[in-house]
Short mmCIF file of C-alpha atoms in Angstrom, two decimals:
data_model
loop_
_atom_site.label_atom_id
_atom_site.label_comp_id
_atom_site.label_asym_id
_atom_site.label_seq_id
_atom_site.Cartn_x
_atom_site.Cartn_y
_atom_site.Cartn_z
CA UNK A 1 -0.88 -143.15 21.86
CA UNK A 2 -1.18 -144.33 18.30
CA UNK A 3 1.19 -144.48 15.12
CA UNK A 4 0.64 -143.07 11.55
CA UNK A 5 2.46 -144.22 8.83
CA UNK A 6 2.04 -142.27 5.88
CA UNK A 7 4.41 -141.03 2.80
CA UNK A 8 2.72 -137.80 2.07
CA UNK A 9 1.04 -134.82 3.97
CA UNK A 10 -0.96 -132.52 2.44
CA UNK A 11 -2.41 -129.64 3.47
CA UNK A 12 -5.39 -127.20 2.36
CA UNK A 13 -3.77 -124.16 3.34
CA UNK A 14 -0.33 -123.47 2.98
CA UNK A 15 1.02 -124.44 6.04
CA UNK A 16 0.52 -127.53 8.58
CA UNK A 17 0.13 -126.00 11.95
CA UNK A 18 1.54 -128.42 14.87
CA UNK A 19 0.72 -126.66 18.40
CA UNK A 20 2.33 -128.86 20.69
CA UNK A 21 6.01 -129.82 19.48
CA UNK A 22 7.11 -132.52 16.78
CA UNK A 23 9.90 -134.92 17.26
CA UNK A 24 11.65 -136.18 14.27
CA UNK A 25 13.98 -138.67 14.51
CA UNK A 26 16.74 -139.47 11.89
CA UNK A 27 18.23 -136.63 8.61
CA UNK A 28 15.33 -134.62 7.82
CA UNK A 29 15.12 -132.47 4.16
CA UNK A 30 13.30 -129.13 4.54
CA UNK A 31 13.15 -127.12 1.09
CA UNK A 32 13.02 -123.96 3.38
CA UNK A 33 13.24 -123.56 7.12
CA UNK A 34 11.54 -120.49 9.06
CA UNK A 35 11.87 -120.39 12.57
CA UNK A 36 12.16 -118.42 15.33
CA UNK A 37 14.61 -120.37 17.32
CA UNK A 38 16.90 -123.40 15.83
CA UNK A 39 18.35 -125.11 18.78
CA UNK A 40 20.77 -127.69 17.26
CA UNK A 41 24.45 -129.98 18.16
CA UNK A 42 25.84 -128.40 15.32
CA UNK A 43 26.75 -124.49 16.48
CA UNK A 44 25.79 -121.87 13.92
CA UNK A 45 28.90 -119.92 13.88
CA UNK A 46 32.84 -120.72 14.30
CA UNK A 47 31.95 -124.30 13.32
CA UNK A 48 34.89 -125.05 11.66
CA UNK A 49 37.73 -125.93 13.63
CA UNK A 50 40.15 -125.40 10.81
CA UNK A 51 41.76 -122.54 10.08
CA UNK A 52 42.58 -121.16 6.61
CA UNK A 53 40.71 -124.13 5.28
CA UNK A 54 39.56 -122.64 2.12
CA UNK A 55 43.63 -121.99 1.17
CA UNK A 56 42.99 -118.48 1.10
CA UNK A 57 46.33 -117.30 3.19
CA UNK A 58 50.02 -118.16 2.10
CA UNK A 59 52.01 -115.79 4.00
CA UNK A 60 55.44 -117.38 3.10
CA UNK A 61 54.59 -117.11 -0.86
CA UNK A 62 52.81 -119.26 -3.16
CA UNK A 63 55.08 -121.83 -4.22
CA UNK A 64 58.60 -124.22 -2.66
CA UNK A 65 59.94 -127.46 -2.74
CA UNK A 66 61.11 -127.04 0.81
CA UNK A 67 58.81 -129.05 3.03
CA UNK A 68 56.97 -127.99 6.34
CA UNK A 69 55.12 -124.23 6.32
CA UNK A 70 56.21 -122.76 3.12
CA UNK A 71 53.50 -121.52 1.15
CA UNK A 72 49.28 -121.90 2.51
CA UNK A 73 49.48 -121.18 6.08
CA UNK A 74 48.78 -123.66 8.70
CA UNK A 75 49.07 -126.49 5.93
CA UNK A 76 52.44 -127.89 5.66
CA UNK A 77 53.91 -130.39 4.01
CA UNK A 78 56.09 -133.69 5.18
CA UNK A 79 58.11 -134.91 3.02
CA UNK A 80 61.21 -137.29 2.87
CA UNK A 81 62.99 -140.11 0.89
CA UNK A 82 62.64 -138.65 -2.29
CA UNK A 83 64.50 -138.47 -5.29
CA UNK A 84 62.87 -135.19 -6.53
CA UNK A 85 61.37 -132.65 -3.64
CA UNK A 86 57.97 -132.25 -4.68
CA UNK A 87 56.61 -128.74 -5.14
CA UNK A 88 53.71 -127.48 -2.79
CA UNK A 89 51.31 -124.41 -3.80
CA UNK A 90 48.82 -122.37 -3.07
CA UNK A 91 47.06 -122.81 -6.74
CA UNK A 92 43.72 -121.55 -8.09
CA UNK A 93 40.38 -123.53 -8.17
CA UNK A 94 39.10 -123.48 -11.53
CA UNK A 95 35.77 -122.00 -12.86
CA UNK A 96 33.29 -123.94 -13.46
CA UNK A 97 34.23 -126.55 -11.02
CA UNK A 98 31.81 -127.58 -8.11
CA UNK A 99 34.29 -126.53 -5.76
CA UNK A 100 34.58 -122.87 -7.44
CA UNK A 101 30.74 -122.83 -7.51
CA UNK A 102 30.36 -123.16 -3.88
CA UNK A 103 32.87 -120.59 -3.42
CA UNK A 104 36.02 -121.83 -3.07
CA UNK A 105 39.37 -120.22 -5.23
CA UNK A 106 42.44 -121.63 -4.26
CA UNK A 107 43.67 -124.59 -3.03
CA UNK A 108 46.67 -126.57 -1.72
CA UNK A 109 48.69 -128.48 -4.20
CA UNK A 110 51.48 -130.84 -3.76
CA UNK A 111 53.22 -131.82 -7.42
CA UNK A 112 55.30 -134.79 -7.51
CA UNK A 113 58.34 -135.40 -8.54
CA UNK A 114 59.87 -137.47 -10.60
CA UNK A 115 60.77 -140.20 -8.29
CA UNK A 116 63.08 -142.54 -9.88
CA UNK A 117 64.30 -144.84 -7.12
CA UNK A 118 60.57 -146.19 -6.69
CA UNK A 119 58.72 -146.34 -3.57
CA UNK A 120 61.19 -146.70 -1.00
CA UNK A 121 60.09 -148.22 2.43
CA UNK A 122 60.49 -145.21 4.33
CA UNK A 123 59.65 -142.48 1.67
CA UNK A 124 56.59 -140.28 2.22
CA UNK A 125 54.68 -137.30 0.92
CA UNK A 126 52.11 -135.95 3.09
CA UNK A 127 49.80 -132.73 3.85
CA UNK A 128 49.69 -132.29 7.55
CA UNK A 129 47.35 -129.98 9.57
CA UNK A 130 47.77 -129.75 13.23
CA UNK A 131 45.07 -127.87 16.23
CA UNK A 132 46.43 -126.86 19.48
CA UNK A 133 44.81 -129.55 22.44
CA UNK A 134 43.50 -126.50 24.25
CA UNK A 135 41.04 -125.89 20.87
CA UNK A 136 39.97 -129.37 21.15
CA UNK A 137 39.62 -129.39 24.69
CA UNK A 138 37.24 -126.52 24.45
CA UNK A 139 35.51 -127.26 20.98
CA UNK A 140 32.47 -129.11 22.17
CA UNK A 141 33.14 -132.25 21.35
CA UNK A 142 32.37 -134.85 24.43
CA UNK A 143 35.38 -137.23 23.26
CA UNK A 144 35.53 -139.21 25.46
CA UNK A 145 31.99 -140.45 24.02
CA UNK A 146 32.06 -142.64 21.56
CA UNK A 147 28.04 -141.18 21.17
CA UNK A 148 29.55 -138.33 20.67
CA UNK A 149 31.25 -137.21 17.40
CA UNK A 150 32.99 -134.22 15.03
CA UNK A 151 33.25 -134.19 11.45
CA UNK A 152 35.57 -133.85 9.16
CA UNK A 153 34.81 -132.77 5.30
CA UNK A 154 37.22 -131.43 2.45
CA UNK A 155 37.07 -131.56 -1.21
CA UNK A 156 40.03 -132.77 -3.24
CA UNK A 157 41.31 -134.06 -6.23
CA UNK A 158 44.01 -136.23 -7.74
CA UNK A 159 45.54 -136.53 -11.40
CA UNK A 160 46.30 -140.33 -10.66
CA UNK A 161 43.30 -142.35 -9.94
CA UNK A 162 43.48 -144.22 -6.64
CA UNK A 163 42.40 -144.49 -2.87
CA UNK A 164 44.00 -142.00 -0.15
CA UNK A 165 44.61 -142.58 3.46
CA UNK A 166 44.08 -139.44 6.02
CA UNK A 167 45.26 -140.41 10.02
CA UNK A 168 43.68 -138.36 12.39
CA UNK A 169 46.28 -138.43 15.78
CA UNK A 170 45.50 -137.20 19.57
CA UNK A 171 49.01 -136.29 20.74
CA UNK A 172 48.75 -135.92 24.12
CA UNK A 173 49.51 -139.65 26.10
CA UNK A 174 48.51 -141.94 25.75
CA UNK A 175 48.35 -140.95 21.75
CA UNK A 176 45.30 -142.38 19.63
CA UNK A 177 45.16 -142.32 15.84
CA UNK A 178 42.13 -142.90 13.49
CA UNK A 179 42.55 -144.00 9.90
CA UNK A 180 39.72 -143.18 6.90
CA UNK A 181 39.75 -143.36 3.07
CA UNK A 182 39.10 -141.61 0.30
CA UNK A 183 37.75 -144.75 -1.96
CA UNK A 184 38.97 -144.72 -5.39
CA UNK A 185 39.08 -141.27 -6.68
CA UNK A 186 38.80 -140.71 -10.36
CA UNK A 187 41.39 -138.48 -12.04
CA UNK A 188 41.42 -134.88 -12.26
CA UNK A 189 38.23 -134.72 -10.73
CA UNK A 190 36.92 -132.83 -7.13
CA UNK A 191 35.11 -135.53 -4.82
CA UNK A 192 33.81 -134.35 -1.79
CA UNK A 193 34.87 -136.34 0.92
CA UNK A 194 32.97 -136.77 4.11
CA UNK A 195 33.49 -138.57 7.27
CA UNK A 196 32.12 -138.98 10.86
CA UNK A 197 34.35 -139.83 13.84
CA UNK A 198 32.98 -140.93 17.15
CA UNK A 199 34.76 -139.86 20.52
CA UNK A 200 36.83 -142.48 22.07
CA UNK A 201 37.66 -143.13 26.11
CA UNK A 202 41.32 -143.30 25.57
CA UNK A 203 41.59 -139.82 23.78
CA UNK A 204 43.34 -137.13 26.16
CA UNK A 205 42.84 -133.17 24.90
CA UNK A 206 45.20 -131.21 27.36
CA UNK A 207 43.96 -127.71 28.03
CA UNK A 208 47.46 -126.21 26.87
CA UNK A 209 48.88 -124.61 23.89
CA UNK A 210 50.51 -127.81 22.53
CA UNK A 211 49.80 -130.13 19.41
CA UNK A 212 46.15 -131.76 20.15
CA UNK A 213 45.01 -133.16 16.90
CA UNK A 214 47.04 -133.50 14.00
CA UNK A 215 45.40 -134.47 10.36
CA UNK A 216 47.46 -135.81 7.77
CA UNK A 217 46.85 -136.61 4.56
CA UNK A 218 48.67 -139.96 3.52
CA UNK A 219 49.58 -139.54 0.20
CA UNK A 220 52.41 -141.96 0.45
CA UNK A 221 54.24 -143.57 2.60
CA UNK A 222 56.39 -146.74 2.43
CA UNK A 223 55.71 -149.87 4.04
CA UNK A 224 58.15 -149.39 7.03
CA UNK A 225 55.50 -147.09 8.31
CA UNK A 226 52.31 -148.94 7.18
CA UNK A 227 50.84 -152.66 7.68
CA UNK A 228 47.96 -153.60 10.44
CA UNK A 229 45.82 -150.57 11.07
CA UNK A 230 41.89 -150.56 11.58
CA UNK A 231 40.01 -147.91 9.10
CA UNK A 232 37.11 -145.97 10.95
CA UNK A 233 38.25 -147.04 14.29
CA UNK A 234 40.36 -145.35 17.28
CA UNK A 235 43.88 -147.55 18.61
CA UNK A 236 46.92 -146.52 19.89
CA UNK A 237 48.92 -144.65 17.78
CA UNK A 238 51.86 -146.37 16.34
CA UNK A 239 54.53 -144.82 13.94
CA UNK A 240 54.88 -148.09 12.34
CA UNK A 241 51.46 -149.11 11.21
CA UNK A 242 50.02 -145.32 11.00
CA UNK A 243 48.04 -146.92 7.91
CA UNK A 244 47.03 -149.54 5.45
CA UNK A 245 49.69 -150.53 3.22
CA UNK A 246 49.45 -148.12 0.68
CA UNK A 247 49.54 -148.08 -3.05
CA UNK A 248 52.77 -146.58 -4.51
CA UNK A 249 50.54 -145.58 -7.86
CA UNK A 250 50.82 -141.61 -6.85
CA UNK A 251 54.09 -141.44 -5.82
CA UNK A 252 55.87 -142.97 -8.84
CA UNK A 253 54.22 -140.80 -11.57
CA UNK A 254 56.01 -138.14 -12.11
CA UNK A 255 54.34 -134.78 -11.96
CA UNK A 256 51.11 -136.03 -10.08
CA UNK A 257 49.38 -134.07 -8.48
CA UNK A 258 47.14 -133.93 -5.63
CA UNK A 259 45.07 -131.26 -3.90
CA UNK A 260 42.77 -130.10 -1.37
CA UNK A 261 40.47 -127.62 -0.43
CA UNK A 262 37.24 -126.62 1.84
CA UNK A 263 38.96 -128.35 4.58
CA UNK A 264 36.14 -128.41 7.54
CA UNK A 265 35.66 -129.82 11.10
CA UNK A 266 33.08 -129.50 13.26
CA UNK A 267 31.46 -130.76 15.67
CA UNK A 268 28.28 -132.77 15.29
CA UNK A 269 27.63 -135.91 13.28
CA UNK A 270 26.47 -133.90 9.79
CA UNK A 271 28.69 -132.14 7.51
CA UNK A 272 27.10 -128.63 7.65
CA UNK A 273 28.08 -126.08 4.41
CA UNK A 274 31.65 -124.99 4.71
CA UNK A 275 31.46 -121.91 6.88
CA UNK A 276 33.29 -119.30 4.59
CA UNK A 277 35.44 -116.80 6.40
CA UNK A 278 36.41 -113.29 5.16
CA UNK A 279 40.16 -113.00 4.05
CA UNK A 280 40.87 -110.55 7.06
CA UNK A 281 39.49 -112.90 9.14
CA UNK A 282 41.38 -116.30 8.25
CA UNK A 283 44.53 -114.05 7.80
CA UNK A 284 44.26 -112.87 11.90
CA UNK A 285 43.31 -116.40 12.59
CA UNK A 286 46.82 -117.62 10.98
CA UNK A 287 48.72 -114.77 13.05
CA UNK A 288 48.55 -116.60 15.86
CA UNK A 289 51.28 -118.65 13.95
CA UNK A 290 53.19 -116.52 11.77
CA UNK A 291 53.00 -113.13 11.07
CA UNK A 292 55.66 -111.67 8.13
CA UNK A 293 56.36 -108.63 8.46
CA UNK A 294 58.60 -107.62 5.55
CA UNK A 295 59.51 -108.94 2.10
CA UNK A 296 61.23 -107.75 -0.41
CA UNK A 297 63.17 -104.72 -0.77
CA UNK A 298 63.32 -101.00 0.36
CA UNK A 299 61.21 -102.05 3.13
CA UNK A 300 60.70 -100.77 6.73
CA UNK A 301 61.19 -102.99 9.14
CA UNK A 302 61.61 -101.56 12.85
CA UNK A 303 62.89 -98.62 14.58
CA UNK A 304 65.69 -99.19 16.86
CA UNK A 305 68.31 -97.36 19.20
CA UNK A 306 71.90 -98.21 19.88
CA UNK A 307 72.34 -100.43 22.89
CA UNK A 308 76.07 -99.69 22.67
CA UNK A 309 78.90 -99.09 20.20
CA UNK A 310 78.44 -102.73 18.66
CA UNK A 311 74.86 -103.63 18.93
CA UNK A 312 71.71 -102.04 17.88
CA UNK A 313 68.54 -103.35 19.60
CA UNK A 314 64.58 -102.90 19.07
CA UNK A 315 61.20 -104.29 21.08
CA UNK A 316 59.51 -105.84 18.55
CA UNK A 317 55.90 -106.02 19.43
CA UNK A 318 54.60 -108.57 17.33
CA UNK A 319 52.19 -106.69 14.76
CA UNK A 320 49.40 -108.84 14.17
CA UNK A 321 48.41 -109.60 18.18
CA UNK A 322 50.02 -112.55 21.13
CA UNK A 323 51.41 -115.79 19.46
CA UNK A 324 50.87 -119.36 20.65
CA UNK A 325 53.95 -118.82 22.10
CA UNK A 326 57.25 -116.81 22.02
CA UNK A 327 58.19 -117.15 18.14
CA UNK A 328 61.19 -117.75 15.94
CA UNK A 329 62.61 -115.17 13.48
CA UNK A 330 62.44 -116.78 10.47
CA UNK A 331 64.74 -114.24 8.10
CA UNK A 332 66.72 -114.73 5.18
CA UNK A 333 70.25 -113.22 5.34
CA UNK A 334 72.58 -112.10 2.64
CA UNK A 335 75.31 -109.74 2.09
CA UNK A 336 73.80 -106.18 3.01
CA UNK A 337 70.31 -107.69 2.61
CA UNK A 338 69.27 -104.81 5.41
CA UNK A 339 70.48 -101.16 6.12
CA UNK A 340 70.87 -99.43 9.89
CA UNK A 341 69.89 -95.48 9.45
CA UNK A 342 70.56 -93.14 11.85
CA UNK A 343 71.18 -89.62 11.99
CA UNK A 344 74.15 -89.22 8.99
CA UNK A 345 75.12 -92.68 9.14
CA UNK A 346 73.86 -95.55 7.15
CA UNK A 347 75.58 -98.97 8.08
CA UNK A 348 75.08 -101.93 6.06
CA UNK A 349 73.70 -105.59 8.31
CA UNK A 350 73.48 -108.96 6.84
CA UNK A 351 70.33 -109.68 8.62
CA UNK A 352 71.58 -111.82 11.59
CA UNK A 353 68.93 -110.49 13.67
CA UNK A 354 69.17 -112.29 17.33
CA UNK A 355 66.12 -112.72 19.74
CA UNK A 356 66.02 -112.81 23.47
CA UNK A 357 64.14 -111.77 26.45
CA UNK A 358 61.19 -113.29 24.61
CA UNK A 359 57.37 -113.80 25.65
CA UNK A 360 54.43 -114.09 23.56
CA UNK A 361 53.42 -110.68 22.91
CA UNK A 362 56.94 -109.25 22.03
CA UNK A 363 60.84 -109.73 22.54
CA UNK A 364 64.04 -108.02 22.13
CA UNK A 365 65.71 -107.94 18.96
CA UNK A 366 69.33 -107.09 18.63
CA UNK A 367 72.12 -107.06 15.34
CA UNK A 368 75.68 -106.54 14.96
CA UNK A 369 76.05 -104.09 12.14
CA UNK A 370 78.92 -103.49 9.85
CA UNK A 371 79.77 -100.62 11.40
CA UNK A 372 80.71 -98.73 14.75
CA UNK A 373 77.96 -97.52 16.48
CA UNK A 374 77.03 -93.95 18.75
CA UNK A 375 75.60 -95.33 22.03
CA UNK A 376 72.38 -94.24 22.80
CA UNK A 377 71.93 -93.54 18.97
CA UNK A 378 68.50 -94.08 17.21
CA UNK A 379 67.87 -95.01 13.68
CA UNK A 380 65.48 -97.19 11.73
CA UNK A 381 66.34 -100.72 9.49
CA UNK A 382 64.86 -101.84 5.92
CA UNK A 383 65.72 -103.83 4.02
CA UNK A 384 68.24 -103.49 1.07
CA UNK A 385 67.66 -106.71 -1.19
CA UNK A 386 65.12 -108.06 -2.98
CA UNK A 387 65.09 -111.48 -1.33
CA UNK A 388 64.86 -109.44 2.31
CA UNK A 389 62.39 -111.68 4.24
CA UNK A 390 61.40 -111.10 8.07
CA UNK A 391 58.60 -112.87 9.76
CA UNK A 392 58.06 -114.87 13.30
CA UNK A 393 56.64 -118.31 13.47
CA UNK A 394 55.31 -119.76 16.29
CA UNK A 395 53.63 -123.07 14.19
CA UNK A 396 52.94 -126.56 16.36
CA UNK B 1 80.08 -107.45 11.42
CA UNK B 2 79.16 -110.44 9.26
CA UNK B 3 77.20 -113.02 10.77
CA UNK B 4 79.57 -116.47 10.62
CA UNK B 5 78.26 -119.74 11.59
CA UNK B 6 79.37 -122.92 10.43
CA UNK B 7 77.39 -125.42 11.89
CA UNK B 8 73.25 -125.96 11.59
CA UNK B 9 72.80 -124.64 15.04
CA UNK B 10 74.93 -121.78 16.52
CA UNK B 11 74.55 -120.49 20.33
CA UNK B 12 73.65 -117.07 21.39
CA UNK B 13 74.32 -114.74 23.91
CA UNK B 14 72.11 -111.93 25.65
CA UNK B 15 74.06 -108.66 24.81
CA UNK B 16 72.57 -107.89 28.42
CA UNK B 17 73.44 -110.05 30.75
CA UNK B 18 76.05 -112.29 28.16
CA UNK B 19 74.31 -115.72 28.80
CA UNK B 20 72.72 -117.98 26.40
CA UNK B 21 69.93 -116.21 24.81
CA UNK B 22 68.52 -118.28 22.03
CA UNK B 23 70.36 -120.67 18.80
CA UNK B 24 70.11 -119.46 15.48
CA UNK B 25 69.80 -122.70 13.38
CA UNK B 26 70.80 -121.87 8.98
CA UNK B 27 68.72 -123.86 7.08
CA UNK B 28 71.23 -124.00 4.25
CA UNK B 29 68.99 -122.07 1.70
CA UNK B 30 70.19 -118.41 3.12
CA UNK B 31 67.11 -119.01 5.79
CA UNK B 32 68.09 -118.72 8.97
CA UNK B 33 65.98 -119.09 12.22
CA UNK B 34 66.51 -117.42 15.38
CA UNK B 35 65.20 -119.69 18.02
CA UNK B 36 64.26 -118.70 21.35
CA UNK B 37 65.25 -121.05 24.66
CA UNK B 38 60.90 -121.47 25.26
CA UNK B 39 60.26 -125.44 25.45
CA UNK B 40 56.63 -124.74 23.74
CA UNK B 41 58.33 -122.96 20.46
CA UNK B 42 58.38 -126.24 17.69
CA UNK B 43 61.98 -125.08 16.58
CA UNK B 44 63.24 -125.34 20.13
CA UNK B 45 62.07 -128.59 20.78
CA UNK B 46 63.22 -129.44 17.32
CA UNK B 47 67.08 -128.24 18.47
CA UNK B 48 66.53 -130.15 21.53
CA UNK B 49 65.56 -133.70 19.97
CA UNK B 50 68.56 -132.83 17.74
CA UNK B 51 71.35 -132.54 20.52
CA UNK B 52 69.43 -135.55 22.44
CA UNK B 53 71.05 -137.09 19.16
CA UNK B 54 74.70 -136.73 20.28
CA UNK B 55 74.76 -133.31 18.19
CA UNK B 56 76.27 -129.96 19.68
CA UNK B 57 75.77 -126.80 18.74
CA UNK B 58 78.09 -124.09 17.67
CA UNK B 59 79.52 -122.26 20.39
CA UNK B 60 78.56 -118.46 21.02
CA UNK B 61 81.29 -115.70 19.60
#
């Protein structure tokens, strides 16, 4: 066997033919690819492990200054030690931006506020993102290979100028956590940020419906939870050192902002294209989690019958498909906020709505209304406010 | 009858069988979750870590 080193191939006709096989080794660029079959590391379809990572979905509404799930599903913020909650958002990706040009309308925004007492040592503000273990267990990915690897891409952009942390955590023992960078980011301006992680011998994916990897995105945190951590490397997770000491540049200017979008991770060591999912379909993917089911007012909510002369009490098969697991009500509750009709009788509830005998696929539902009851009676609820809000969460 | 509950966490009762069913936990915001006893559900194990913490819940009416 011999070796040709050349720059340039050139043919006479339009095409090279090669009869029996080529290897190439190393990132190859090919202006346009026909084939018949494309056998490849990277899978074609359901690459991305994240869900709702274009910022499409925001169930709860598009704006709060509470933290955790309030606004783009399966993003949530973590916040404490500030002076001023800062506001998170499902906001719009502007024309004429790269990101917008490759398809991408809305993002998730966290806006500072004004924090006055400084950086304290234990403040934070954070974006986290969290994948059940069973989903990582099953992606792929060989990780226990450091060989083998998944990759993580996202586009984002900050009004201060400055260098980010993200902390990638296995949660299952003995927990592992993996530190990267941004690099200096210039202001107001969408970077692209790509990185390759290698599997690691220590990492343990159960195959359950609990936390497996959780993503967050360090935009601060104060120095009781920072100091000696390796960047591009696994260790054992430790809540004290999750990263670098971090710059407090961000946090202390008030009204910063800071968001992301095109949020992928696949497996494979190259960033493919974001794979871009229909709204339908991240919306069923983010049921698994939380599913509302009515906001706002005059609006139906179940039909129920009258367990007895105090309680009225509904199945409530949950509307979208099976949760992770059997969910919370998450409801907002007010004077009348609901109505109880049945037959000539209307009774007002306050929306204390109580679950039990609970699995994933549906539970019992009862309420005490303001009124007495006829046993065995049927009727229907809705709700009677404006701020009415009925949904089950079953988040990690 | 109109739901009272002064603590963050208040027990409740099956209307069945009249044992502990699930806690409803008020965020303080007019949000209220009701939390079922399932040790995989986030809240639950939320309410859990809270009473390792020396905190008790509201008792059931």
């Amino acid at each position: 066997m011999s070796t040709l080193k050349v720059n340039t191939i050139l043919s006479e006709t339009p095409t090279v033919n090669i009869t029996d096989g080529l290897n190439v080794t190393g990132v190859s660029t090919v202006a346009t690819l026909n084939t018949t079959n494309i056998v490849n590391s990277t899978q074609l379809s359901n690459r991305n492990l994240i869900i709702n990572g274009a910022m499409q979905v925001a169930q709860r509404g598009t704006s709060s200054t509470s933290t955790g799930y309030n606004s783009v599903d399966r993003f949530a913020t973590s916040i404490s030690g500030t002076d001023e909650t800062p506001t998170q958002a499902q906001a719009d990706v502007a024309s004429g931006t790269t990101p917008y040009t490759l398809g991408f309308r809305k993002s998730f925004k966290i806006t500072n506020g004004n924090q006055t007492g400084g950086a304290g040592t234990s403040d934070r503000v954070g974006i986290e993102y969290k994948i059940e273990a069973q989903d990582m267990a099953n992606c792929g990915w060989n990780y226990l290979f450091s060989s083998s690897y998944i990759t993580f891409s996202y586009w984002v952009k900050s009004s201060v100028a400055q260098n980010f942390y993200v902390r990638f955590k296995s949660s299952d023992s003995p927990s592992q956590a993996y530190a990267i960078e941004t690099g200096s980011l210039s202001a107001d301006t969408w970077t692209k940020i790509t990185k390759t992680i290698p599997g690691n011998s220590n990492i343990v994916f159960n195959n359950d419906n609990g936390e497996g990897l959780s993503i967050t995105w360090e935009i601060f945190r104060g120095t009781s939870q920072t100091g000696t951590r390796p960047l591009n490397a696994w260790a054992a997770s430790d809540n004290a050192t999750r990263t670098p000491n971090q710059t407090s540049t961000w946090y202390t200017t008030n009204d910063a902002t800071f968001e992301i979008t095109g949020v992928q991770l696949e497996v494979g060591s190259v960033a493919t294209p974001f794979e871009h999912r229909s709204y339908a379909d991240e919306l069923k993917r983010c049921s698994r989690y939380y599913q509302k089911i009515a906001e706002g007012n005059q609006k139906a909510v179940a039909f129920a019958f009258n367990y007895n002369t105090q309680y009225g009490d509904w199945v409530l098969q949950y509307p979208m498909g099976p949760m992770r697991t059997s969910p919370s009500i998450d409801m907002v509750q007010g004077s009348d906020y609901y109505h109880y009709h049945g037959g000539s009788q209307t009774c007002n509830l306050d929306g204390a709505f109580i679950i039990e005998q609970q699995q994933n696929t549906q539970a019992n539902i009862y309420f005490d209304p303001d009124a007495s009851l006829t046993a065995g009676g049927t009727g229907y609820i809705k709700t009677h406010n404006a701020s009415a809000y009925f949904a089950i969460s079953a988040e990690l | 009858m109109a739901w009272s509950q002064t603590k963050t966490y208040k027990l409740c009762n099956s209307i069945s069988t009249g044992e502990l069913c699930s806690v409803m936990k008020d965020n303080g915001n007019g949000r209220f979750l009701s939390i079922p006893l399932d040790e995989e559900n986030t809240d639950y194990q939320e309410y859990l870590a809270w009473v390792a913490e020396g905190n008790t819940a509201e008792a059931a009416d």
